[in-house]
PDB file of C-alpha atoms in Angstrom:
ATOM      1  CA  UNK A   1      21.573  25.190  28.919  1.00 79.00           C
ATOM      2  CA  UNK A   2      19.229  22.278  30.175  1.00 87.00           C
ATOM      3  CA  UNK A   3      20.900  20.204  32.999  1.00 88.00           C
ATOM      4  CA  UNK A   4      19.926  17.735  35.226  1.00 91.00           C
ATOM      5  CA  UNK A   5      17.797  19.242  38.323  1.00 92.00           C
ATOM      6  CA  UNK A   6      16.914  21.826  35.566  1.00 93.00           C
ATOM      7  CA  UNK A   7      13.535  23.185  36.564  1.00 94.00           C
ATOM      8  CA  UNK A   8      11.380  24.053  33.590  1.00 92.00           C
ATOM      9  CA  UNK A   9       7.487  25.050  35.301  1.00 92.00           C
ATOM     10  CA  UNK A  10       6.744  21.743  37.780  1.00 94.00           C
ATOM     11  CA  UNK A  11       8.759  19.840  35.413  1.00 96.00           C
ATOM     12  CA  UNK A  12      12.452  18.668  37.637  1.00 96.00           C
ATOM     13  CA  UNK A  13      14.831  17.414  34.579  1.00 95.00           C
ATOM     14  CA  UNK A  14      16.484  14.213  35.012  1.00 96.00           C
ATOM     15  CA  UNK A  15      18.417  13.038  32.280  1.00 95.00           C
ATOM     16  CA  UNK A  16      18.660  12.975  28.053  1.00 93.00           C
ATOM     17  CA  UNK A  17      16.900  10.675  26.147  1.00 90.00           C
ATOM     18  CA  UNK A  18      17.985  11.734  22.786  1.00 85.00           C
ATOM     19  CA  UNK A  19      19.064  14.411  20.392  1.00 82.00           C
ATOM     20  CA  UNK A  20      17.486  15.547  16.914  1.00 72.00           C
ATOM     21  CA  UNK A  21      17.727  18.174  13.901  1.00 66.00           C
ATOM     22  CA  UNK A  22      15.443  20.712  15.505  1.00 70.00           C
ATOM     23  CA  UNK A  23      16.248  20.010  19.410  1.00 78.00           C
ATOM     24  CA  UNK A  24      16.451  17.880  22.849  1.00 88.00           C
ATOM     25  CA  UNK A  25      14.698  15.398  24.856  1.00 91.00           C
ATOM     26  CA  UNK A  26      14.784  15.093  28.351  1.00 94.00           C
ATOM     27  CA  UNK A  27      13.454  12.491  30.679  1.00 96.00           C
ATOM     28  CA  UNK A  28      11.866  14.838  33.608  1.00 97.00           C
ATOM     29  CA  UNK A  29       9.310  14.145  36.212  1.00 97.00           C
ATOM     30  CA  UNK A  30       6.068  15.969  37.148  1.00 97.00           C
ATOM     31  CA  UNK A  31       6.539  17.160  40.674  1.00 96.00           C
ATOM     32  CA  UNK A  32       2.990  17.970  41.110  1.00 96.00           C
ATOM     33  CA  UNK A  33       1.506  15.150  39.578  1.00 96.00           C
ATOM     34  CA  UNK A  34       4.212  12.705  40.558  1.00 96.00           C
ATOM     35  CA  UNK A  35       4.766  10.939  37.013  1.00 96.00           C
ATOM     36  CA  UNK A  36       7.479  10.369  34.247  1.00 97.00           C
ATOM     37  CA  UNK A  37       7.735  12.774  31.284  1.00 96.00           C
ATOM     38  CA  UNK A  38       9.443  13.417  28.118  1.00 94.00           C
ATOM     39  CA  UNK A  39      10.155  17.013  27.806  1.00 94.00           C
ATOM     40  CA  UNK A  40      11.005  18.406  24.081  1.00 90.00           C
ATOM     41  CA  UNK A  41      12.489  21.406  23.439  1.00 88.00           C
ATOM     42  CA  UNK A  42      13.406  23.240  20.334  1.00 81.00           C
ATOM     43  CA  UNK A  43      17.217  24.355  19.774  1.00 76.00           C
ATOM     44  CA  UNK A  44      18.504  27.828  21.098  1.00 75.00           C
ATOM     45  CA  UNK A  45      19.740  28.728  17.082  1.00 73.00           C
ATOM     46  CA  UNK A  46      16.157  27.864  16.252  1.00 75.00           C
ATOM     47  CA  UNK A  47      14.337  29.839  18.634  1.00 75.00           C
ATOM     48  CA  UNK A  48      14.676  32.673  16.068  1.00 76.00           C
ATOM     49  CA  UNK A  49      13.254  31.071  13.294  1.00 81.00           C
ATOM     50  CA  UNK A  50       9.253  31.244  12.940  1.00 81.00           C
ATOM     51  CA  UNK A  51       9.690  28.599   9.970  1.00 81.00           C
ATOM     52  CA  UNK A  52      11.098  25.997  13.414  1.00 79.00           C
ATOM     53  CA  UNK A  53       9.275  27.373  15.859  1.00 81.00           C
ATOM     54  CA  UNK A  54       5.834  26.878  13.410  1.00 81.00           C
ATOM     55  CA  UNK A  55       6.603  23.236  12.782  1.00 79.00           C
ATOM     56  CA  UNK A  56       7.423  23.258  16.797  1.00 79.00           C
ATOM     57  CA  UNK A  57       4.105  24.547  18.161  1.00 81.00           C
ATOM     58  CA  UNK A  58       2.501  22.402  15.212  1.00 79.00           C
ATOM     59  CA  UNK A  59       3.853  18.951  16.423  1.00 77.00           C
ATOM     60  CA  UNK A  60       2.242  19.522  19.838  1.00 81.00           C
ATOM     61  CA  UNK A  61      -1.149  21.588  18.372  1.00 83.00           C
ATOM     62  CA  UNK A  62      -1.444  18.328  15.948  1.00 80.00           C
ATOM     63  CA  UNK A  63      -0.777  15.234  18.185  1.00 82.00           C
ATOM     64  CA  UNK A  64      -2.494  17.004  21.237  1.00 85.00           C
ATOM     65  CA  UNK A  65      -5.774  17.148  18.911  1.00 84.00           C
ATOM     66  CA  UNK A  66      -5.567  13.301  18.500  1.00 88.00           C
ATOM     67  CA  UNK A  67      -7.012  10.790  20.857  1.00 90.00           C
ATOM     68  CA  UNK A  68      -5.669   7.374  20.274  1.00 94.00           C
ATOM     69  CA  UNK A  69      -3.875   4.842  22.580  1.00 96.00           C
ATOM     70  CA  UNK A  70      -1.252   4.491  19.266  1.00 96.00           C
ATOM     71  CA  UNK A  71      -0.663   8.094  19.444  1.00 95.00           C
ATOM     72  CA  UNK A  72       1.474  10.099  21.787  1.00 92.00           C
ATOM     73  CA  UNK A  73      -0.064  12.424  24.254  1.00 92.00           C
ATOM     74  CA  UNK A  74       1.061  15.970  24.456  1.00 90.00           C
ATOM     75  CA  UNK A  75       0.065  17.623  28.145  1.00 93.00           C
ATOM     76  CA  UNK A  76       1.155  21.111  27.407  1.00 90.00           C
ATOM     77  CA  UNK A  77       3.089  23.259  25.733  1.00 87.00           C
ATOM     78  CA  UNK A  78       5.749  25.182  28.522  1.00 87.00           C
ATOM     79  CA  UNK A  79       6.519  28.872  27.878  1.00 83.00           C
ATOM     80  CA  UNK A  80       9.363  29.913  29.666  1.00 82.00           C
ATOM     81  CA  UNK A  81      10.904  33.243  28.792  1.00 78.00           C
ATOM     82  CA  UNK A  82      11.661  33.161  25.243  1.00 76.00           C
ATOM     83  CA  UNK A  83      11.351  29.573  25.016  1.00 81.00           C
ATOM     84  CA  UNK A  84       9.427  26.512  24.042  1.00 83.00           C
ATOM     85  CA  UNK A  85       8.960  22.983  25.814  1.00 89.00           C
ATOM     86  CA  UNK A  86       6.023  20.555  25.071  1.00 90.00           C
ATOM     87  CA  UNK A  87       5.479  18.125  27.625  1.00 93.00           C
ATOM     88  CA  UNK A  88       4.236  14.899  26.577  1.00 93.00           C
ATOM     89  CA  UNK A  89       3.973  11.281  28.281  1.00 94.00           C
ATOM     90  CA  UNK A  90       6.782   9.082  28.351  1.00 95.00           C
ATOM     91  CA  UNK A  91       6.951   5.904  26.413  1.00 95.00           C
ATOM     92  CA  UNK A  92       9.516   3.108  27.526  1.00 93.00           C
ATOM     93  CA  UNK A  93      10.601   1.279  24.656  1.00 93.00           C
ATOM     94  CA  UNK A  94      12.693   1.150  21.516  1.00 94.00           C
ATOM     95  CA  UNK A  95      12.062   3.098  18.550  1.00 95.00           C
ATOM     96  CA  UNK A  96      10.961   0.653  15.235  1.00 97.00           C
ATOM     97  CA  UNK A  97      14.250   1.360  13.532  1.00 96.00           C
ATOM     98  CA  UNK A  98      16.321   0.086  16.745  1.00 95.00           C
ATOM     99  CA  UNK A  99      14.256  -3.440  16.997  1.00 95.00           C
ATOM    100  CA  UNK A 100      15.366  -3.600  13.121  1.00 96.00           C
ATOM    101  CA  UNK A 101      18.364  -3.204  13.881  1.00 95.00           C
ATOM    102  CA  UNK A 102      18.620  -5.787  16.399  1.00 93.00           C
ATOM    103  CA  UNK A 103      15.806  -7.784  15.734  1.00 92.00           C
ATOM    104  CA  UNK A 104      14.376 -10.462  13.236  1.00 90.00           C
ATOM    105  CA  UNK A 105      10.932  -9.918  13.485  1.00 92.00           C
ATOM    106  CA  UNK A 106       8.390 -12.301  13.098  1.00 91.00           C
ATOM    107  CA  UNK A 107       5.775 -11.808  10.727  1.00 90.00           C
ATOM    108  CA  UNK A 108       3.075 -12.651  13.744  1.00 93.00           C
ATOM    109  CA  UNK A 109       5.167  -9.332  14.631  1.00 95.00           C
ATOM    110  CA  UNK A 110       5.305  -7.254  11.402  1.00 95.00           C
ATOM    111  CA  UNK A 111       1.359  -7.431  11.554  1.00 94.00           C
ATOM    112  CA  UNK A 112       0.579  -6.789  14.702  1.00 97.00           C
ATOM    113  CA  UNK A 113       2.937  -3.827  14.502  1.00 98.00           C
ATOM    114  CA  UNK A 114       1.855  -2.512  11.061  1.00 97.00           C
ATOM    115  CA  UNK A 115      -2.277  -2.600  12.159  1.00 97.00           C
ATOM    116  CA  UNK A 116      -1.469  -0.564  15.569  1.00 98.00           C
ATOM    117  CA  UNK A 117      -0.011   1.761  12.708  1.00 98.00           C
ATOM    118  CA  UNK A 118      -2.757   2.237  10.413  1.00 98.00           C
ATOM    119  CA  UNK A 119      -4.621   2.710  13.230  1.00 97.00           C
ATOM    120  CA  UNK A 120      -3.077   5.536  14.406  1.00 96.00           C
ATOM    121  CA  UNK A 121      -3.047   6.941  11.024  1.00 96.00           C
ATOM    122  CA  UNK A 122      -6.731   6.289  10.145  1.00 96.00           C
ATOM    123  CA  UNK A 123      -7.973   8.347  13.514  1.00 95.00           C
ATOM    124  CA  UNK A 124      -5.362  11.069  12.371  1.00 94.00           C
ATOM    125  CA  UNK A 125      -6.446  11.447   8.978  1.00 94.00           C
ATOM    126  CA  UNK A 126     -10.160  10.786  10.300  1.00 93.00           C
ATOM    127  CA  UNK A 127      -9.498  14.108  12.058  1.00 90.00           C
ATOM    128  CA  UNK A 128      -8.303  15.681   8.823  1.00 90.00           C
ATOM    129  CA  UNK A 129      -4.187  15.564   9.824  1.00 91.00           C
ATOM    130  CA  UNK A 130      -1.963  13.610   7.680  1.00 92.00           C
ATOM    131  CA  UNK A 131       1.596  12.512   9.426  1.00 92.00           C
ATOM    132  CA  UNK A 132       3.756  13.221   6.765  1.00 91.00           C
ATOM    133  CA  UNK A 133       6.768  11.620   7.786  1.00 93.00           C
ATOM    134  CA  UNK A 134       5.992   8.132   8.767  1.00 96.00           C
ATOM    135  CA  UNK A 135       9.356   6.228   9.256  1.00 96.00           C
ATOM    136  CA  UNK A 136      10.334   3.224  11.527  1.00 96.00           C
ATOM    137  CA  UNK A 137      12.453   6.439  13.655  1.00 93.00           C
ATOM    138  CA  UNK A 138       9.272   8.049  14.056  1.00 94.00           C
ATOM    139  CA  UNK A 139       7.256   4.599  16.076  1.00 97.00           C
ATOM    140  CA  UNK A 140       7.912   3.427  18.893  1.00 96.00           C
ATOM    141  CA  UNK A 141       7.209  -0.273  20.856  1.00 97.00           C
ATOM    142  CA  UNK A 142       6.635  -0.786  24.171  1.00 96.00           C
ATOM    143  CA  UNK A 143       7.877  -3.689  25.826  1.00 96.00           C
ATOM    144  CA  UNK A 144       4.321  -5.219  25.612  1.00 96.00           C
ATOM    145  CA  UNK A 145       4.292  -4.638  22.076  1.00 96.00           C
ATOM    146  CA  UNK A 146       1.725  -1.400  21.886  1.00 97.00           C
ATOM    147  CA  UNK A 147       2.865   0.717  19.426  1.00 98.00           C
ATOM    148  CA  UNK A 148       3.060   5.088  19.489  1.00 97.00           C
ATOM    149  CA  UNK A 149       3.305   7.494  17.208  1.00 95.00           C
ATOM    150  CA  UNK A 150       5.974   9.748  17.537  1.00 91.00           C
ATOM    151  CA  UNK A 151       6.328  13.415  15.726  1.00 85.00           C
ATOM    152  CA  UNK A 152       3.938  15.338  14.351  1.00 81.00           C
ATOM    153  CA  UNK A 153       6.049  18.366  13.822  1.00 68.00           C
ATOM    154  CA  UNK A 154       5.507  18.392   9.563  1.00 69.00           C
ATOM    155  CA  UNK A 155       1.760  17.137   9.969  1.00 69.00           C
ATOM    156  CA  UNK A 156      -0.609  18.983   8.022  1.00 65.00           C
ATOM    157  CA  UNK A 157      -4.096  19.567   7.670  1.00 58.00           C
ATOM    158  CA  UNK A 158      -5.350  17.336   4.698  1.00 52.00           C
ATOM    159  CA  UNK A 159      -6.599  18.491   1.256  1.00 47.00           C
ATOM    160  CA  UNK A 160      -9.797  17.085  -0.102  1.00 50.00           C
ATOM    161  CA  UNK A 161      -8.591  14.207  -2.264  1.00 47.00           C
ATOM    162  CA  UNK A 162     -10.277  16.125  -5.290  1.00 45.00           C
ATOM    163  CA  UNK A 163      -8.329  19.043  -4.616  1.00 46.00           C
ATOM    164  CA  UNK A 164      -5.071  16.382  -4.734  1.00 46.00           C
ATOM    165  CA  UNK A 165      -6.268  14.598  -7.856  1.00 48.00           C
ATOM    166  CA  UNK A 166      -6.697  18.375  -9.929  1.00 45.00           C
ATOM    167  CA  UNK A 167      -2.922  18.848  -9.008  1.00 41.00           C
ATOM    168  CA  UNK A 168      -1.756  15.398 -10.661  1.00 43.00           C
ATOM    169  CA  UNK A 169      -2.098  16.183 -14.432  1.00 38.00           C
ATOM    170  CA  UNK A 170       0.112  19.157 -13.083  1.00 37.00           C
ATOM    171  CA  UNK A 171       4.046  19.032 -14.203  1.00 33.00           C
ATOM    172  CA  UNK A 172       4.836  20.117 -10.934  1.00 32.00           C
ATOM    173  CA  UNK A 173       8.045  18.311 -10.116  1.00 30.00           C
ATOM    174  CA  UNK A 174      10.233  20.437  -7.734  1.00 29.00           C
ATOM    175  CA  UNK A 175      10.749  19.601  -3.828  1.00 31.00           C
ATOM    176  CA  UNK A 176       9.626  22.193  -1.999  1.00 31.00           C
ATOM    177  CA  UNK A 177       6.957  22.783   1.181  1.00 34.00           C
ATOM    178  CA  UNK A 178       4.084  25.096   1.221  1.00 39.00           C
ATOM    179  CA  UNK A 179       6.262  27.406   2.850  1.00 38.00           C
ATOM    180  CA  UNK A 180      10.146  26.980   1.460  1.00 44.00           C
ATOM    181  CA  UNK A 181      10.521  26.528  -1.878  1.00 40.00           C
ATOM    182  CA  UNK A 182      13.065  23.932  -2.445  1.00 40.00           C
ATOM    183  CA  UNK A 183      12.681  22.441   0.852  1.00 45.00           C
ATOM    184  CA  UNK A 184      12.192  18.444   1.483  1.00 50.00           C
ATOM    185  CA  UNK A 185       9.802  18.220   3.651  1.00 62.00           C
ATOM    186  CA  UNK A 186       9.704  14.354   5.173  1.00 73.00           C
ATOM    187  CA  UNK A 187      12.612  11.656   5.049  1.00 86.00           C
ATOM    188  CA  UNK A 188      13.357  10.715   1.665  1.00 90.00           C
ATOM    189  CA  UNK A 189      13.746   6.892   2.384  1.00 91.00           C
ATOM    190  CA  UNK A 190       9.748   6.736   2.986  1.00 95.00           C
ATOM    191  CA  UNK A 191       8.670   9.774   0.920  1.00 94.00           C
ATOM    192  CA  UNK A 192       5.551   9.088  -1.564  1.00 95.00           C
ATOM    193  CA  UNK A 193       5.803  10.412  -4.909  1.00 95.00           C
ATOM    194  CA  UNK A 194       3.642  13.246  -4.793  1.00 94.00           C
ATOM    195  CA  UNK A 195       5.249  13.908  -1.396  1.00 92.00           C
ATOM    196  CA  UNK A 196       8.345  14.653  -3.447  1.00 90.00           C
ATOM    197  CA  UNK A 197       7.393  16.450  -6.271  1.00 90.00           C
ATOM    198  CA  UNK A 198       5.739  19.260  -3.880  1.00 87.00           C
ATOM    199  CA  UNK A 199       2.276  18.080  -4.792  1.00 88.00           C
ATOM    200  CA  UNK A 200      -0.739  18.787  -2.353  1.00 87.00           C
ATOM    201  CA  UNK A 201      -0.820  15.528   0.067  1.00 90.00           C
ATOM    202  CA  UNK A 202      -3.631  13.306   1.630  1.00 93.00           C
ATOM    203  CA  UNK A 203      -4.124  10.407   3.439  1.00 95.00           C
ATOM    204  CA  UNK A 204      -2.334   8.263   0.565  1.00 96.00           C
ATOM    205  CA  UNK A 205       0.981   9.856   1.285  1.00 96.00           C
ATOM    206  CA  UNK A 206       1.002   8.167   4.365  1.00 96.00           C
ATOM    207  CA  UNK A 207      -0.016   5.432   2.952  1.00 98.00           C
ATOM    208  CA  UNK A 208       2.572   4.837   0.978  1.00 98.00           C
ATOM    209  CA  UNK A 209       5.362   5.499   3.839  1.00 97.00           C
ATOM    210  CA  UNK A 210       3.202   2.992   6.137  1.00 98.00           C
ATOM    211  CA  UNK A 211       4.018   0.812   2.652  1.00 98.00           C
ATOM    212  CA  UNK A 212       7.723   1.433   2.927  1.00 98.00           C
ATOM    213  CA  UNK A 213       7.926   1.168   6.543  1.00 98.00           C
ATOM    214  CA  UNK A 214       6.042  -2.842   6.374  1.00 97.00           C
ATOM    215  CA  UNK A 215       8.312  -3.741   2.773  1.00 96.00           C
ATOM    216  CA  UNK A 216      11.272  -2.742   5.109  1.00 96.00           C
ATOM    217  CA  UNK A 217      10.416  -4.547   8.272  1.00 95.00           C
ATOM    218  CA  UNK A 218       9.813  -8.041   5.788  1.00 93.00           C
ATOM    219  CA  UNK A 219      12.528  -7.501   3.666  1.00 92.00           C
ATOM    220  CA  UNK A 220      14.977  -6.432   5.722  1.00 92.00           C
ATOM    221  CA  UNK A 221      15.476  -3.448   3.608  1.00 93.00           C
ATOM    222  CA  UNK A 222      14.065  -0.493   1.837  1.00 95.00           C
ATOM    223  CA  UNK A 223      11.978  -1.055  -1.200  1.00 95.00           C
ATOM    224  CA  UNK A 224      13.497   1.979  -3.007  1.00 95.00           C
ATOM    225  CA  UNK A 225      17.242   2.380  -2.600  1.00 90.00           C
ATOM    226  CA  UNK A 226      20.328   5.615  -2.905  1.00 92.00           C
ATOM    227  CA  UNK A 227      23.084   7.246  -1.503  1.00 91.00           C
ATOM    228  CA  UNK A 228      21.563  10.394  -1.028  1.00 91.00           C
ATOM    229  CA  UNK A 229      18.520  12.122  -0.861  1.00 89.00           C
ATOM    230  CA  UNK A 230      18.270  12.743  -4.517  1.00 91.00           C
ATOM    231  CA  UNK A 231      19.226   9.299  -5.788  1.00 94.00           C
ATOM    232  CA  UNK A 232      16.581   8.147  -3.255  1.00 93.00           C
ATOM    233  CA  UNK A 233      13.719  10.507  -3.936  1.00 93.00           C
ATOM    234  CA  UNK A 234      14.581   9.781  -7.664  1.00 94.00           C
ATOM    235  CA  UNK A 235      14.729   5.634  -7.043  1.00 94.00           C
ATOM    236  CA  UNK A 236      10.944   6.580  -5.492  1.00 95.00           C
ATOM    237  CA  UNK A 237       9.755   8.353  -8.583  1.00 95.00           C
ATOM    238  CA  UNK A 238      11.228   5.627 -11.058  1.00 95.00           C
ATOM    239  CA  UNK A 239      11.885   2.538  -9.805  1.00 94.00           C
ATOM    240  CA  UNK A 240       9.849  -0.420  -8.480  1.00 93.00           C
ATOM    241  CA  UNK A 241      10.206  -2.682  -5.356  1.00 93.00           C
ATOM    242  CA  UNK A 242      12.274  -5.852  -6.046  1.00 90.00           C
ATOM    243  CA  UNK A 243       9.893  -8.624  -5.466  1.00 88.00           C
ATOM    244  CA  UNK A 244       9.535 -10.342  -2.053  1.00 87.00           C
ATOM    245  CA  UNK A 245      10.049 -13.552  -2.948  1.00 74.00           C
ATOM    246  CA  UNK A 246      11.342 -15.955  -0.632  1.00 70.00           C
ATOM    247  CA  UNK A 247      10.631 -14.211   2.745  1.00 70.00           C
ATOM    248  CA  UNK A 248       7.809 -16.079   3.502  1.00 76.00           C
ATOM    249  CA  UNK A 249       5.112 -13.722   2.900  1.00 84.00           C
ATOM    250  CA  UNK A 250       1.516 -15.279   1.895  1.00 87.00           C
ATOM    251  CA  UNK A 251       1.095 -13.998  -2.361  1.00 89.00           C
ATOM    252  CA  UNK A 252      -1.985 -11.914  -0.806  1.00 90.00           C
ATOM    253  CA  UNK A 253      -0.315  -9.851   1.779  1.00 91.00           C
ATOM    254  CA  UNK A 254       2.323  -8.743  -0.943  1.00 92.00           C
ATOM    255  CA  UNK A 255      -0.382  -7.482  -3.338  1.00 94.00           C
ATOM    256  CA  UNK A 256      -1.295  -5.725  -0.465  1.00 95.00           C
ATOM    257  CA  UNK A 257       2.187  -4.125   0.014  1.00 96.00           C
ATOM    258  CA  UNK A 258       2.429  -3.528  -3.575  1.00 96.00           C
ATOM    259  CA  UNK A 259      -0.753  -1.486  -3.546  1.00 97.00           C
ATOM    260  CA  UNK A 260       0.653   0.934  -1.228  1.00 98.00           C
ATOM    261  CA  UNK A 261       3.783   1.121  -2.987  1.00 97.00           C
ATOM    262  CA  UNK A 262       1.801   2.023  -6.223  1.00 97.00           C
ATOM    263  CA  UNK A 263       3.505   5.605  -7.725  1.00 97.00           C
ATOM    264  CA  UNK A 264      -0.202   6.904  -8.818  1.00 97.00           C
ATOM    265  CA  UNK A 265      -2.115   7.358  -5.776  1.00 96.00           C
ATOM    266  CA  UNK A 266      -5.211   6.176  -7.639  1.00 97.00           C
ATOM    267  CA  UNK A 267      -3.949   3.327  -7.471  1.00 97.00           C
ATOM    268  CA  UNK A 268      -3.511   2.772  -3.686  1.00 97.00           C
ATOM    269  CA  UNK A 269      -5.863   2.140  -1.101  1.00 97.00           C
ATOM    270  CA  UNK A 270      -8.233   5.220  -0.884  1.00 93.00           C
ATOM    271  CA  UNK A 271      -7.852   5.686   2.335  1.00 95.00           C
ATOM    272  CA  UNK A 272      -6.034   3.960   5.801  1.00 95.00           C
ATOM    273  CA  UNK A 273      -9.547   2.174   6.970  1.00 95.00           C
ATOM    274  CA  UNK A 274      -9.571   0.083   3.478  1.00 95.00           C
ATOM    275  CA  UNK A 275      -6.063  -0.756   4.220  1.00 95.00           C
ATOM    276  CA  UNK A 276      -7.169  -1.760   7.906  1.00 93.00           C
TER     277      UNK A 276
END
C-alpha cells in the first residue's frame, strides 16, 4: 500500500491527488532532481491483467512519444518489483469538467481553450496516435489558462483514413476493442459513431469528441443525451444536437461545431489542422 513518505525509486510520496478505474495518483517529489511530480500507478487487482497493464505501459509509451507544451510529459516509467509507476510532470490546475462545474465560461474562454486542444491533437495525430477518449475529465487548465492533455492510456496508433473509409459500407455495429469483444472502449458521453460501432478509428474520432467537448462547454450541456451508456451511445448514433440558439455563438462558429458533430466522418473536417 502507497503511503505518504512512500519511497518508490528517487520518487518520496507526499500525498493523493486522485483516484480512477484502473489506479492512483500521488503527488511525490523528485529527490534527486528537486521538483514536483505526479506519480500514477496501476491497481494491485490489475497488476495481473496484461489487457490493464497493456493500456498502462501504452498511456506512458504514447504521451512520452509526443512533444507538445498542450501535452503531458511522461519522465519514466518506474519498475519496482512486480509493479508499475509512470512518472510524469505535475500540472496545478483544475480538470475542464471541474471549471464547468463551477464556472461560466466566456466564449473569449471556450476558444482559447478549444485551439490549445486541437493543438494537442493535431501534433498527436501528426505523429500517427489518435487520443481516443477526449473528454473535459481528460484536460486540464492551469491557472494561466495553458491547457494539457491528460491520458493516453486507450490511444492508438492511427489507420490510414482509406483503410477507415473501406470499413464504413461495413454493417459492423457491435462495441467492442481490437482486443475485447464487447468492450467500450472510450466514455460514451463523447464517443464518435464509428468509435461505437467498433469501427477502425482516425483522426476524425477525435474530432468529433473535441466537437462534444466545445458543444458542452457553450451549451452548458452535452449535445447527445442518456441515462446510461447504451441510451447514450445510441442518442450518438441517432440523434442530432439541439440547436444553439440563443447562447450567443456567431452562426459561423456553430457550422463549425456542427461539422464535427456530423455522424459520417466524411463529412467532418478531414483532419485537426483544417479544424485549427
Amino acid at each position: 500500500m502507497i503511503t505518504p513518505n512512500t519511497r518508490i525509486g528517487r520518487y518520496l510520496i507526499e500525498s493523493v491527488l486522485g483516484v480512477g478505474g484502473m489506479g492512483e495518483v500521488f503527488l511525490a517529489t523528485d529527490t534527486e532532481l528537486d521538483r514536483k511530480v505526479a506519480i500514477k500507478c496501476l491497481s494491485q487487482e490489475f497488476n495481473d491483467d496484461p489487457e490493464r497493464v497493456r493500456r498502462f505501459m501504452q498511456e506512458a509509451k504514447s504521451a512520452s512519444a509526443l512533444n507538445h507544451p498542450n501535452i503531458i510529459t511522461v519522465y519514466e516509467i518506474v519498475k519496482t518489483g512486480d509493479s508499475q509507476f509512470i512518472a510524469a510532470e505535475f500540472i496545478e490546475g483544475a480538470p475542464l469538467s471541474e471549471k464547468l462545474k463551477t464556472e461560466n465560461l466566456s466564449l473569449e474562454s471556450v476558444f482559447e481553450i478549444v485551439t490549445q486542444i486541437a493543438s494537442a491533437l493535431n501534433a498527436a495525430h501528426s505523429a500517427g496516435i489518435v487520443h481516443r477518449d477526449i473528454k473535459p475529465d481528460n484536460v486540464m487548465v492551469r491557472p494561466d489558462g495553458l491547457v494539457k492533455i491528460l491520458d493516453f492510456g486507450i490511444a492508438k496508433l492511427s489507420a490510414p483514413i482509406a483503410e477507415a473509409r473501406s470499413t464504413e459500407s461495413e454493417d459492423n455495429t457491435a462495441i467492442q476493442s481490437h482486443t475485447t469483444p464487447g468492450m467500450i472502449i472510450g466514455t460514451a458521453n463523447y464517443m464518435s459513431p464509428e468509435q461505437a460501432k467498433g469501427q477502425v478509428v482516425d483522426a476524425r474520432t477525435d474530432i468529433f469528441s473535441l466537437g462534444v467537448v466545445l458543444y458542452e462547454m457553450i451549451a452548458g450541456h452535452l449535445p447527445f443525451e442518456g441515462k446510461t451508456a447504451m441510451e447514450m451511445i445510441s442518442s450518438v448514433l441517432k440523434d442530432e444536437p439541439k440547436p444553439l440558439t440563443g447562447s450567443g455563438v456567431h452562426p459561423d462558429m456553430e457550422a463549425i461545431i456542427a461539422k464535427t458533430l456530423k455522424k459520417d466522418r466524411n463529412e467532418r473536417y478531414g483532419d485537426t489542422k483544417e479544424l485549427l
